[in-house]
Amino acid sequence: MGVGVRSGDYMNLLNLDPDVKVLLPDGSARRLMDYLIPSAILMLAALMLMISMFVPYWHMSLTAPQYPKGLYVDVYVNHLEGDVREIDALNHYLGMPKLDEGGRLERSISIIAVVVQGLLLIAAVFVHNRWAAALALPALAFPFIFLADLWLILYTYGHSIDPQSALGGAIDPFTPPLFGAGMIGQFGTVASAGPGLILAFAAAGVVLIGLWFHRAAYKPIVDARNKVKASTSQAAQA
Amino acid sequence: MIDLRDFETKQIVKNPNAINDHGGAFVTPNTEYVIEGPQYSTPIGWEYAPIEDYAEKYRGLITFWKFDRVKGRVDPSQSFQIELPPYWQDLCDAGKGPSEGWFFCNSFNTEMATGGIEEGNPPFEAGTAKNDTDFLHIIDWKKAEEVFKAGNTENINGIEMIRLPTAVEEGILYFTPEPKSPHGADVTPGGEFVVVGGKLDPHVTIYSIDKIEAAIAAGGFSTDPYGVPIIPLDNTMEAQVELGLGPLHTVFDDKGYAYTSMFLDSAVARWTLGGPYAGKNPDEPWKLVQKLPVHYNIGHIASAEGDTVSPDGQYVVALNKWSIDRFANVGPLLPQNFQLVDINKPGDQMQLLYDMPIGMAEPHYVQIIKADKLQPFEVYPEVGWNTETMSVDPNAVTDPSQARVERDGNTVEVWTVVVRSHFTPEHVSVKKGDHVIWHLTNIETTRDATHGFAVPAYNINLSLEPGETETVEFDANQAGTFTFYCTEFCSALHLEMMGYFFVEP
């Protein structure tokens, strides 16, 4: 009931300013929407990256009989939260370094690095050739770099056991699992990706989609320009 | 004063004029005052006076400690006392609702017996039980507060006291008879009645605040030797209910029943209140309904939220002084016995549910409140918490890097960090004769991660709850090599949590 909306109106909503066309150098015309879509997608990816800084990238929970509520640590790009103090207190028996000691450099530059990635994505909106892909590369690589670095930090933790500690001499070096369940003493551990890391991976996917639309929009311009250039030089030779 | 955020003692106030009390602590309805009842009369201010001067020099004394609700502490400068005749005032209760502003205490030596069994005199147990009645003390504490604020007091040993003649003159104090060697004075939830157990009389006597106020307004009293007005029992009594032998304390539920501990009968007596309570249960008012045997020699009794204006009415706990055969025999010193009684069903359907041995001294006043009314700390709010000031201690050390030993002349000050499973520092050296000030901070933030600190040779033993800072001072007068160690099994390496304390000769 009520006022009927024809399907053409919906199309108009998706197709902003359908009466406006973009005139390419070779005289062909394209919809304005074709150029708005990649810009919007790349900016969305930048926004997702910004949001990801405020939520944990990685989560580890520990359970033991004497901790009925369990212990946990949340790893953000720039800080740690949770029962860090208690986990450090327990780890000192194993001679493991304090959690805070791992990835200090990364945490100190992470905010700037993520903001730069976002700015580069926005810059890619304004670069209308294949170099746009180069600008998007850091955002594509970021979640993989994060995981590789986290693995390195975990490896370093498990291989920095102080032999002078109470139990240090009795423990072989180990690497805590990046994902999934593990067991250390009476503690069961479960490591999982946090919403931040999922957002960063999703942002990388969105970047790929954005680049596809970007190419679809701007390659014809580059081609048209080349075509015009070729015909101009032909005319000159003639 | 015990803070219910950590259940630790925060303040102990010494009474400069009273040497003993029985009815330790009663509060006015909004905790304006914490009232310390008296017990055995003595010369005021801990002074010497021979027993022959009993009537002239010996006095009862009631203390109104002003409670500062913001600080959670008693403020002695705003507190006052009232001098009473030497009648061995005992247990008290504050009025509420229609009786708010009144305070009631029983007494049991209006005979002014002075004992002396060794000289052939009647012993106290006989001398104090001679009269058929003693006096229920009726105190107008609001008026007493006015008199105190008006300065009509005498400062004795640093606290203001309303002297007995002033109390009489100002109409602060009245008596009414109560049979016989009575015990307790318990105000009903609505504040209409005061119940007094007969102890050596088989009744509980119930007084009406309306009648008391009407009698006081009417005036025309006889007086005791100290001039205190005595209101005849007939003018104050609402009812008497015969319960049996040895009625002591009375508590209340939400269904118009009262529960009185029967010491000699070893029973809990359930009986009905009248007046506004009639009709809240199917039983006839002012009647004994059931006597439930308890094991054994019940003294105090507690009902769930029973001292409030809205008792909960689910359970009563009988605080029994003897347990005899209820538990495995552990030798001649037996535990006391708390018994949980279900009082949900009306009539004679009270049921004994559970026995619990209590390995401490004789159980006295108990309050039962719903646990969710309290929000105690799980660990102290900040590391370095001083539990006396309830703030961070200036001598807290929150990181092992701050742990240190400093000497200033003959004083050695130690700042120790305590965490599973080590002290920092572990070696502490002083010289014989040094004065040692030792600060310890448990930097744990995990629930139940309590450590102890013991230097047994110096009689030092501390409990350090998570986040707590404590300071202990002593003179290192004994040379030698001593150990200090954790006394709470804190971790798998608890036994290893120790250090050496060297006192060089």
PDB file of N, CA, C and O in Angstrom, chain A residues 22-77:
ATOM      1  N   VAL A  22      30.596  11.025 -18.394  1.00  0.00           N
ATOM      2  CA  VAL A  22      32.011  11.404 -18.460  1.00  0.00           C
ATOM      3  C   VAL A  22      32.458  11.200 -19.911  1.00  0.00           C
ATOM      4  O   VAL A  22      32.290  10.120 -20.466  1.00  0.00           O
ATOM      5  N   LEU A  23      32.994  12.252 -20.485  1.00  0.00           N
ATOM      6  CA  LEU A  23      33.415  12.195 -21.883  1.00  0.00           C
ATOM      7  C   LEU A  23      34.889  11.808 -21.943  1.00  0.00           C
ATOM      8  O   LEU A  23      35.747  12.506 -21.383  1.00  0.00           O
ATOM      9  N   LEU A  24      35.192  10.701 -22.560  1.00  0.00           N
ATOM     10  CA  LEU A  24      36.570  10.225 -22.666  1.00  0.00           C
ATOM     11  C   LEU A  24      37.264  10.923 -23.841  1.00  0.00           C
ATOM     12  O   LEU A  24      36.598  11.422 -24.746  1.00  0.00           O
ATOM     13  N   PRO A  25      38.618  10.945 -23.857  1.00  0.00           N
ATOM     14  CA  PRO A  25      39.336  11.688 -24.907  1.00  0.00           C
ATOM     15  C   PRO A  25      38.981  11.209 -26.310  1.00  0.00           C
ATOM     16  O   PRO A  25      39.042  11.985 -27.256  1.00  0.00           O
ATOM     17  N   ASP A  26      38.611   9.907 -26.474  1.00  0.00           N
ATOM     18  CA  ASP A  26      38.307   9.416 -27.813  1.00  0.00           C
ATOM     19  C   ASP A  26      36.852   9.674 -28.193  1.00  0.00           C
ATOM     20  O   ASP A  26      36.358   9.156 -29.188  1.00  0.00           O
ATOM     21  N   GLY A  27      36.154  10.419 -27.367  1.00  0.00           N
ATOM     22  CA  GLY A  27      34.785  10.780 -27.701  1.00  0.00           C
ATOM     23  C   GLY A  27      33.737   9.851 -27.132  1.00  0.00           C
ATOM     24  O   GLY A  27      32.564  10.179 -27.104  1.00  0.00           O
ATOM     25  N   SER A  28      34.169   8.704 -26.587  1.00  0.00           N
ATOM     26  CA  SER A  28      33.191   7.808 -25.980  1.00  0.00           C
ATOM     27  C   SER A  28      32.787   8.354 -24.609  1.00  0.00           C
ATOM     28  O   SER A  28      33.515   9.136 -24.001  1.00  0.00           O
ATOM     29  N   ALA A  29      31.620   7.929 -24.115  1.00  0.00           N
ATOM     30  CA  ALA A  29      31.104   8.436 -22.835  1.00  0.00           C
ATOM     31  C   ALA A  29      30.855   7.278 -21.871  1.00  0.00           C
ATOM     32  O   ALA A  29      30.541   6.166 -22.288  1.00  0.00           O
ATOM     33  N   ARG A  30      31.039   7.593 -20.580  1.00  0.00           N
ATOM     34  CA  ARG A  30      30.776   6.562 -19.557  1.00  0.00           C
ATOM     35  C   ARG A  30      29.976   7.187 -18.425  1.00  0.00           C
ATOM     36  O   ARG A  30      29.984   8.402 -18.242  1.00  0.00           O
ATOM     37  N   ARG A  31      29.333   6.307 -17.638  1.00  0.00           N
ATOM     38  CA  ARG A  31      28.523   6.803 -16.523  1.00  0.00           C
ATOM     39  C   ARG A  31      29.443   7.388 -15.436  1.00  0.00           C
ATOM     40  O   ARG A  31      30.530   6.855 -15.168  1.00  0.00           O
ATOM     41  N   LEU A  32      28.986   8.455 -14.804  1.00  0.00           N
ATOM     42  CA  LEU A  32      29.730   9.035 -13.677  1.00  0.00           C
ATOM     43  C   LEU A  32      29.902   8.002 -12.564  1.00  0.00           C
ATOM     44  O   LEU A  32      30.936   7.924 -11.896  1.00  0.00           O
ATOM     45  N   MET A  33      28.879   7.153 -12.435  1.00  0.00           N
ATOM     46  CA  MET A  33      28.869   6.151 -11.359  1.00  0.00           C
ATOM     47  C   MET A  33      30.080   5.224 -11.444  1.00  0.00           C
ATOM     48  O   MET A  33      30.596   4.780 -10.417  1.00  0.00           O
ATOM     49  N   ASP A  34      30.523   4.937 -12.658  1.00  0.00           N
ATOM     50  CA  ASP A  34      31.661   4.032 -12.821  1.00  0.00           C
ATOM     51  C   ASP A  34      32.895   4.546 -12.080  1.00  0.00           C
ATOM     52  O   ASP A  34      33.757   3.768 -11.665  1.00  0.00           O
ATOM     53  N   TYR A  35      32.970   5.849 -11.907  1.00  0.00           N
ATOM     54  CA  TYR A  35      34.152   6.439 -11.254  1.00  0.00           C
ATOM     55  C   TYR A  35      33.955   6.641  -9.760  1.00  0.00           C
ATOM     56  O   TYR A  35      34.904   6.674  -8.989  1.00  0.00           O
ATOM     57  N   LEU A  36      32.670   6.762  -9.410  1.00  0.00           N
ATOM     58  CA  LEU A  36      32.399   6.935  -7.973  1.00  0.00           C
ATOM     59  C   LEU A  36      32.584   5.624  -7.214  1.00  0.00           C
ATOM     60  O   LEU A  36      33.037   5.607  -6.069  1.00  0.00           O
ATOM     61  N   ILE A  37      32.238   4.502  -7.862  1.00  0.00           N
ATOM     62  CA  ILE A  37      32.273   3.201  -7.174  1.00  0.00           C
ATOM     63  C   ILE A  37      33.670   2.856  -6.649  1.00  0.00           C
ATOM     64  O   ILE A  37      33.829   2.599  -5.449  1.00  0.00           O
ATOM     65  N   PRO A  38      34.717   2.855  -7.491  1.00  0.00           N
ATOM     66  CA  PRO A  38      36.044   2.486  -6.940  1.00  0.00           C
ATOM     67  C   PRO A  38      36.493   3.447  -5.837  1.00  0.00           C
ATOM     68  O   PRO A  38      37.111   3.013  -4.847  1.00  0.00           O
ATOM     69  N   SER A  39      36.165   4.727  -5.979  1.00  0.00           N
ATOM     70  CA  SER A  39      36.562   5.687  -4.947  1.00  0.00           C
ATOM     71  C   SER A  39      35.911   5.324  -3.617  1.00  0.00           C
ATOM     72  O   SER A  39      36.556   5.286  -2.562  1.00  0.00           O
ATOM     73  N   ALA A  40      34.602   5.029  -3.707  1.00  0.00           N
ATOM     74  CA  ALA A  40      33.864   4.711  -2.479  1.00  0.00           C
ATOM     75  C   ALA A  40      34.410   3.431  -1.848  1.00  0.00           C
ATOM     76  O   ALA A  40      34.579   3.343  -0.620  1.00  0.00           O
ATOM     77  N   ILE A  41      34.714   2.438  -2.674  1.00  0.00           N
ATOM     78  CA  ILE A  41      35.183   1.156  -2.128  1.00  0.00           C
ATOM     79  C   ILE A  41      36.545   1.328  -1.465  1.00  0.00           C
ATOM     80  O   ILE A  41      36.783   0.826  -0.359  1.00  0.00           O
ATOM     81  N   LEU A  42      37.417   2.048  -2.089  1.00  0.00           N
ATOM     82  CA  LEU A  42      38.751   2.230  -1.493  1.00  0.00           C
ATOM     83  C   LEU A  42      38.662   3.047  -0.200  1.00  0.00           C
ATOM     84  O   LEU A  42      39.370   2.780   0.769  1.00  0.00           O
ATOM     85  N   MET A  43      37.752   4.011  -0.172  1.00  0.00           N
ATOM     86  CA  MET A  43      37.605   4.793   1.066  1.00  0.00           C
ATOM     87  C   MET A  43      36.981   3.949   2.172  1.00  0.00           C
ATOM     88  O   MET A  43      37.320   4.092   3.346  1.00  0.00           O
ATOM     89  N   LEU A  44      36.072   3.041   1.760  1.00  0.00           N
ATOM     90  CA  LEU A  44      35.504   2.117   2.746  1.00  0.00           C
ATOM     91  C   LEU A  44      36.609   1.261   3.366  1.00  0.00           C
ATOM     92  O   LEU A  44      36.657   1.059   4.590  1.00  0.00           O
ATOM     93  N   ALA A  45      37.534   0.767   2.520  1.00  0.00           N
ATOM     94  CA  ALA A  45      38.639  -0.045   3.035  1.00  0.00           C
ATOM     95  C   ALA A  45      39.479   0.766   4.026  1.00  0.00           C
ATOM     96  O   ALA A  45      39.885   0.268   5.085  1.00  0.00           O
ATOM     97  N   ALA A  46      39.699   2.050   3.683  1.00  0.00           N
ATOM     98  CA  ALA A  46      40.477   2.907   4.584  1.00  0.00           C
ATOM     99  C   ALA A  46      39.756   3.052   5.923  1.00  0.00           C
ATOM    100  O   ALA A  46      40.360   2.976   6.998  1.00  0.00           O
ATOM    101  N   LEU A  47      38.420   3.223   5.860  1.00  0.00           N
ATOM    102  CA  LEU A  47      37.624   3.365   7.087  1.00  0.00           C
ATOM    103  C   LEU A  47      37.700   2.098   7.933  1.00  0.00           C
ATOM    104  O   LEU A  47      37.852   2.148   9.162  1.00  0.00           O
ATOM    105  N   MET A  48      37.626   0.927   7.283  1.00  0.00           N
ATOM    106  CA  MET A  48      37.698  -0.344   8.021  1.00  0.00           C
ATOM    107  C   MET A  48      39.031  -0.454   8.755  1.00  0.00           C
ATOM    108  O   MET A  48      39.088  -0.906   9.901  1.00  0.00           O
ATOM    109  N   LEU A  49      40.097  -0.035   8.076  1.00  0.00           N
ATOM    110  CA  LEU A  49      41.414  -0.085   8.725  1.00  0.00           C
ATOM    111  C   LEU A  49      41.451   0.833   9.949  1.00  0.00           C
ATOM    112  O   LEU A  49      41.991   0.482  10.993  1.00  0.00           O
ATOM    113  N   MET A  50      40.850   2.017   9.809  1.00  0.00           N
ATOM    114  CA  MET A  50      40.843   2.967  10.938  1.00  0.00           C
ATOM    115  C   MET A  50      40.091   2.351  12.130  1.00  0.00           C
ATOM    116  O   MET A  50      40.533   2.407  13.267  1.00  0.00           O
ATOM    117  N   ILE A  51      38.931   1.746  11.830  1.00  0.00           N
ATOM    118  CA  ILE A  51      38.132   1.146  12.909  1.00  0.00           C
ATOM    119  C   ILE A  51      38.905   0.016  13.576  1.00  0.00           C
ATOM    120  O   ILE A  51      38.865  -0.166  14.790  1.00  0.00           O
ATOM    121  N   SER A  52      39.661  -0.734  12.785  1.00  0.00           N
ATOM    122  CA  SER A  52      40.345  -1.920  13.324  1.00  0.00           C
ATOM    123  C   SER A  52      41.335  -1.554  14.433  1.00  0.00           C
ATOM    124  O   SER A  52      41.645  -2.365  15.299  1.00  0.00           O
ATOM    125  N   MET A  53      41.796  -0.295  14.438  1.00  0.00           N
ATOM    126  CA  MET A  53      42.777   0.094  15.468  1.00  0.00           C
ATOM    127  C   MET A  53      42.165   0.112  16.862  1.00  0.00           C
ATOM    128  O   MET A  53      42.863   0.077  17.857  1.00  0.00           O
ATOM    129  N   PHE A  54      40.834   0.204  16.920  1.00  0.00           N
ATOM    130  CA  PHE A  54      40.183   0.345  18.227  1.00  0.00           C
ATOM    131  C   PHE A  54      39.694  -0.979  18.797  1.00  0.00           C
ATOM    132  O   PHE A  54      39.086  -1.008  19.856  1.00  0.00           O
ATOM    133  N   VAL A  55      39.914  -2.053  18.067  1.00  0.00           N
ATOM    134  CA  VAL A  55      39.467  -3.366  18.569  1.00  0.00           C
ATOM    135  C   VAL A  55      40.649  -4.337  18.529  1.00  0.00           C
ATOM    136  O   VAL A  55      41.621  -4.122  17.810  1.00  0.00           O
ATOM    137  N   PRO A  56      40.577  -5.414  19.326  1.00  0.00           N
ATOM    138  CA  PRO A  56      41.723  -6.328  19.410  1.00  0.00           C
ATOM    139  C   PRO A  56      41.971  -7.075  18.103  1.00  0.00           C
ATOM    140  O   PRO A  56      41.033  -7.447  17.400  1.00  0.00           O
ATOM    141  N   TYR A  57      43.238  -7.269  17.796  1.00  0.00           N
ATOM    142  CA  TYR A  57      43.641  -8.047  16.618  1.00  0.00           C
ATOM    143  C   TYR A  57      43.799  -9.525  16.950  1.00  0.00           C
ATOM    144  O   TYR A  57      43.636 -10.380  16.094  1.00  0.00           O
ATOM    145  N   TRP A  58      44.146  -9.765  18.206  1.00  0.00           N
ATOM    146  CA  TRP A  58      44.465 -11.155  18.555  1.00  0.00           C
ATOM    147  C   TRP A  58      44.068 -11.356  20.011  1.00  0.00           C
ATOM    148  O   TRP A  58      44.175 -10.415  20.822  1.00  0.00           O
ATOM    149  N   HIS A  59      43.587 -12.532  20.314  1.00  0.00           N
ATOM    150  CA  HIS A  59      43.056 -12.797  21.644  1.00  0.00           C
ATOM    151  C   HIS A  59      43.601 -14.133  22.111  1.00  0.00           C
ATOM    152  O   HIS A  59      43.639 -15.094  21.343  1.00  0.00           O
ATOM    153  N   MET A  60      44.041 -14.167  23.355  1.00  0.00           N
ATOM    154  CA  MET A  60      44.450 -15.455  23.917  1.00  0.00           C
ATOM    155  C   MET A  60      43.769 -15.611  25.261  1.00  0.00           C
ATOM    156  O   MET A  60      43.811 -14.709  26.105  1.00  0.00           O
ATOM    157  N   SER A  61      43.097 -16.742  25.463  1.00  0.00           N
ATOM    158  CA  SER A  61      42.495 -17.001  26.768  1.00  0.00           C
ATOM    159  C   SER A  61      43.178 -18.209  27.396  1.00  0.00           C
ATOM    160  O   SER A  61      43.628 -19.123  26.704  1.00  0.00           O
ATOM    161  N   LEU A  62      43.289 -18.158  28.720  1.00  0.00           N
ATOM    162  CA  LEU A  62      43.935 -19.230  29.463  1.00  0.00           C
ATOM    163  C   LEU A  62      42.955 -19.725  30.518  1.00  0.00           C
ATOM    164  O   LEU A  62      42.279 -18.922  31.169  1.00  0.00           O
ATOM    165  N   THR A  63      42.885 -21.031  30.668  1.00  0.00           N
ATOM    166  CA  THR A  63      42.025 -21.565  31.717  1.00  0.00           C
ATOM    167  C   THR A  63      42.828 -22.518  32.589  1.00  0.00           C
ATOM    168  O   THR A  63      43.705 -23.239  32.102  1.00  0.00           O
ATOM    169  N   ALA A  64      42.516 -22.468  33.891  1.00  0.00           N
ATOM    170  CA  ALA A  64      43.150 -23.368  34.853  1.00  0.00           C
ATOM    171  C   ALA A  64      42.180 -23.520  36.017  1.00  0.00           C
ATOM    172  O   ALA A  64      41.330 -22.640  36.230  1.00  0.00           O
ATOM    173  N   PRO A  65      42.289 -24.624  36.769  1.00  0.00           N
ATOM    174  CA  PRO A  65      41.308 -24.852  37.841  1.00  0.00           C
ATOM    175  C   PRO A  65      41.207 -23.679  38.809  1.00  0.00           C
ATOM    176  O   PRO A  65      40.110 -23.339  39.245  1.00  0.00           O
ATOM    177  N   GLN A  66      42.351 -23.056  39.144  1.00  0.00           N
ATOM    178  CA  GLN A  66      42.304 -22.004  40.160  1.00  0.00           C
ATOM    179  C   GLN A  66      41.960 -20.633  39.584  1.00  0.00           C
ATOM    180  O   GLN A  66      41.994 -19.646  40.303  1.00  0.00           O
ATOM    181  N   TYR A  67      41.619 -20.590  38.297  1.00  0.00           N
ATOM    182  CA  TYR A  67      41.143 -19.341  37.692  1.00  0.00           C
ATOM    183  C   TYR A  67      39.781 -19.605  37.067  1.00  0.00           C
ATOM    184  O   TYR A  67      39.669 -19.770  35.849  1.00  0.00           O
ATOM    185  N   PRO A  68      38.738 -19.682  37.913  1.00  0.00           N
ATOM    186  CA  PRO A  68      37.421 -20.069  37.377  1.00  0.00           C
ATOM    187  C   PRO A  68      36.910 -19.128  36.294  1.00  0.00           C
ATOM    188  O   PRO A  68      36.164 -19.546  35.428  1.00  0.00           O
ATOM    189  N   LYS A  69      37.316 -17.867  36.346  1.00  0.00           N
ATOM    190  CA  LYS A  69      36.890 -16.951  35.283  1.00  0.00           C
ATOM    191  C   LYS A  69      37.898 -16.924  34.134  1.00  0.00           C
ATOM    192  O   LYS A  69      37.691 -16.211  33.160  1.00  0.00           O
ATOM    193  N   GLY A  70      38.992 -17.664  34.253  1.00  0.00           N
ATOM    194  CA  GLY A  70      40.004 -17.672  33.206  1.00  0.00           C
ATOM    195  C   GLY A  70      40.828 -16.399  33.202  1.00  0.00           C
ATOM    196  O   GLY A  70      40.573 -15.468  33.965  1.00  0.00           O
ATOM    197  N   LEU A  71      41.861 -16.388  32.367  1.00  0.00           N
ATOM    198  CA  LEU A  71      42.679 -15.194  32.152  1.00  0.00           C
ATOM    199  C   LEU A  71      42.676 -14.924  30.656  1.00  0.00           C
ATOM    200  O   LEU A  71      42.454 -15.839  29.868  1.00  0.00           O
ATOM    201  N   TYR A  72      42.927 -13.701  30.272  1.00  0.00           N
ATOM    202  CA  TYR A  72      42.982 -13.418  28.837  1.00  0.00           C
ATOM    203  C   TYR A  72      43.923 -12.262  28.581  1.00  0.00           C
ATOM    204  O   TYR A  72      44.232 -11.465  29.467  1.00  0.00           O
ATOM    205  N   VAL A  73      44.400 -12.218  27.344  1.00  0.00           N
ATOM    206  CA  VAL A  73      45.111 -11.029  26.893  1.00  0.00           C
ATOM    207  C   VAL A  73      44.591 -10.674  25.503  1.00  0.00           C
ATOM    208  O   VAL A  73      44.394 -11.547  24.663  1.00  0.00           O
ATOM    209  N   ASP A  74      44.281  -9.406  25.315  1.00  0.00           N
ATOM    210  CA  ASP A  74      43.840  -8.882  24.021  1.00  0.00           C
ATOM    211  C   ASP A  74      44.975  -8.057  23.445  1.00  0.00           C
ATOM    212  O   ASP A  74      45.484  -7.153  24.107  1.00  0.00           O
ATOM    213  N   VAL A  75      45.361  -8.377  22.201  1.00  0.00           N
ATOM    214  CA  VAL A  75      46.438  -7.630  21.551  1.00  0.00           C
ATOM    215  C   VAL A  75      45.817  -6.652  20.562  1.00  0.00           C
ATOM    216  O   VAL A  75      45.124  -7.059  19.626  1.00  0.00           O
ATOM    217  N   TYR A  76      46.011  -5.380  20.818  1.00  0.00           N
ATOM    218  CA  TYR A  76      45.609  -4.323  19.883  1.00  0.00           C
ATOM    219  C   TYR A  76      46.849  -3.952  19.067  1.00  0.00           C
ATOM    220  O   TYR A  76      47.961  -4.356  19.409  1.00  0.00           O
ATOM    221  N   VAL A  77      46.660  -3.141  18.028  1.00  0.00           N
ATOM    222  CA  VAL A  77      47.849  -2.787  17.244  1.00  0.00           C
ATOM    223  C   VAL A  77      48.852  -2.006  18.085  1.00  0.00           C
ATOM    224  O   VAL A  77      50.049  -2.079  17.856  1.00  0.00           O
TER     225      VAL A  77
END
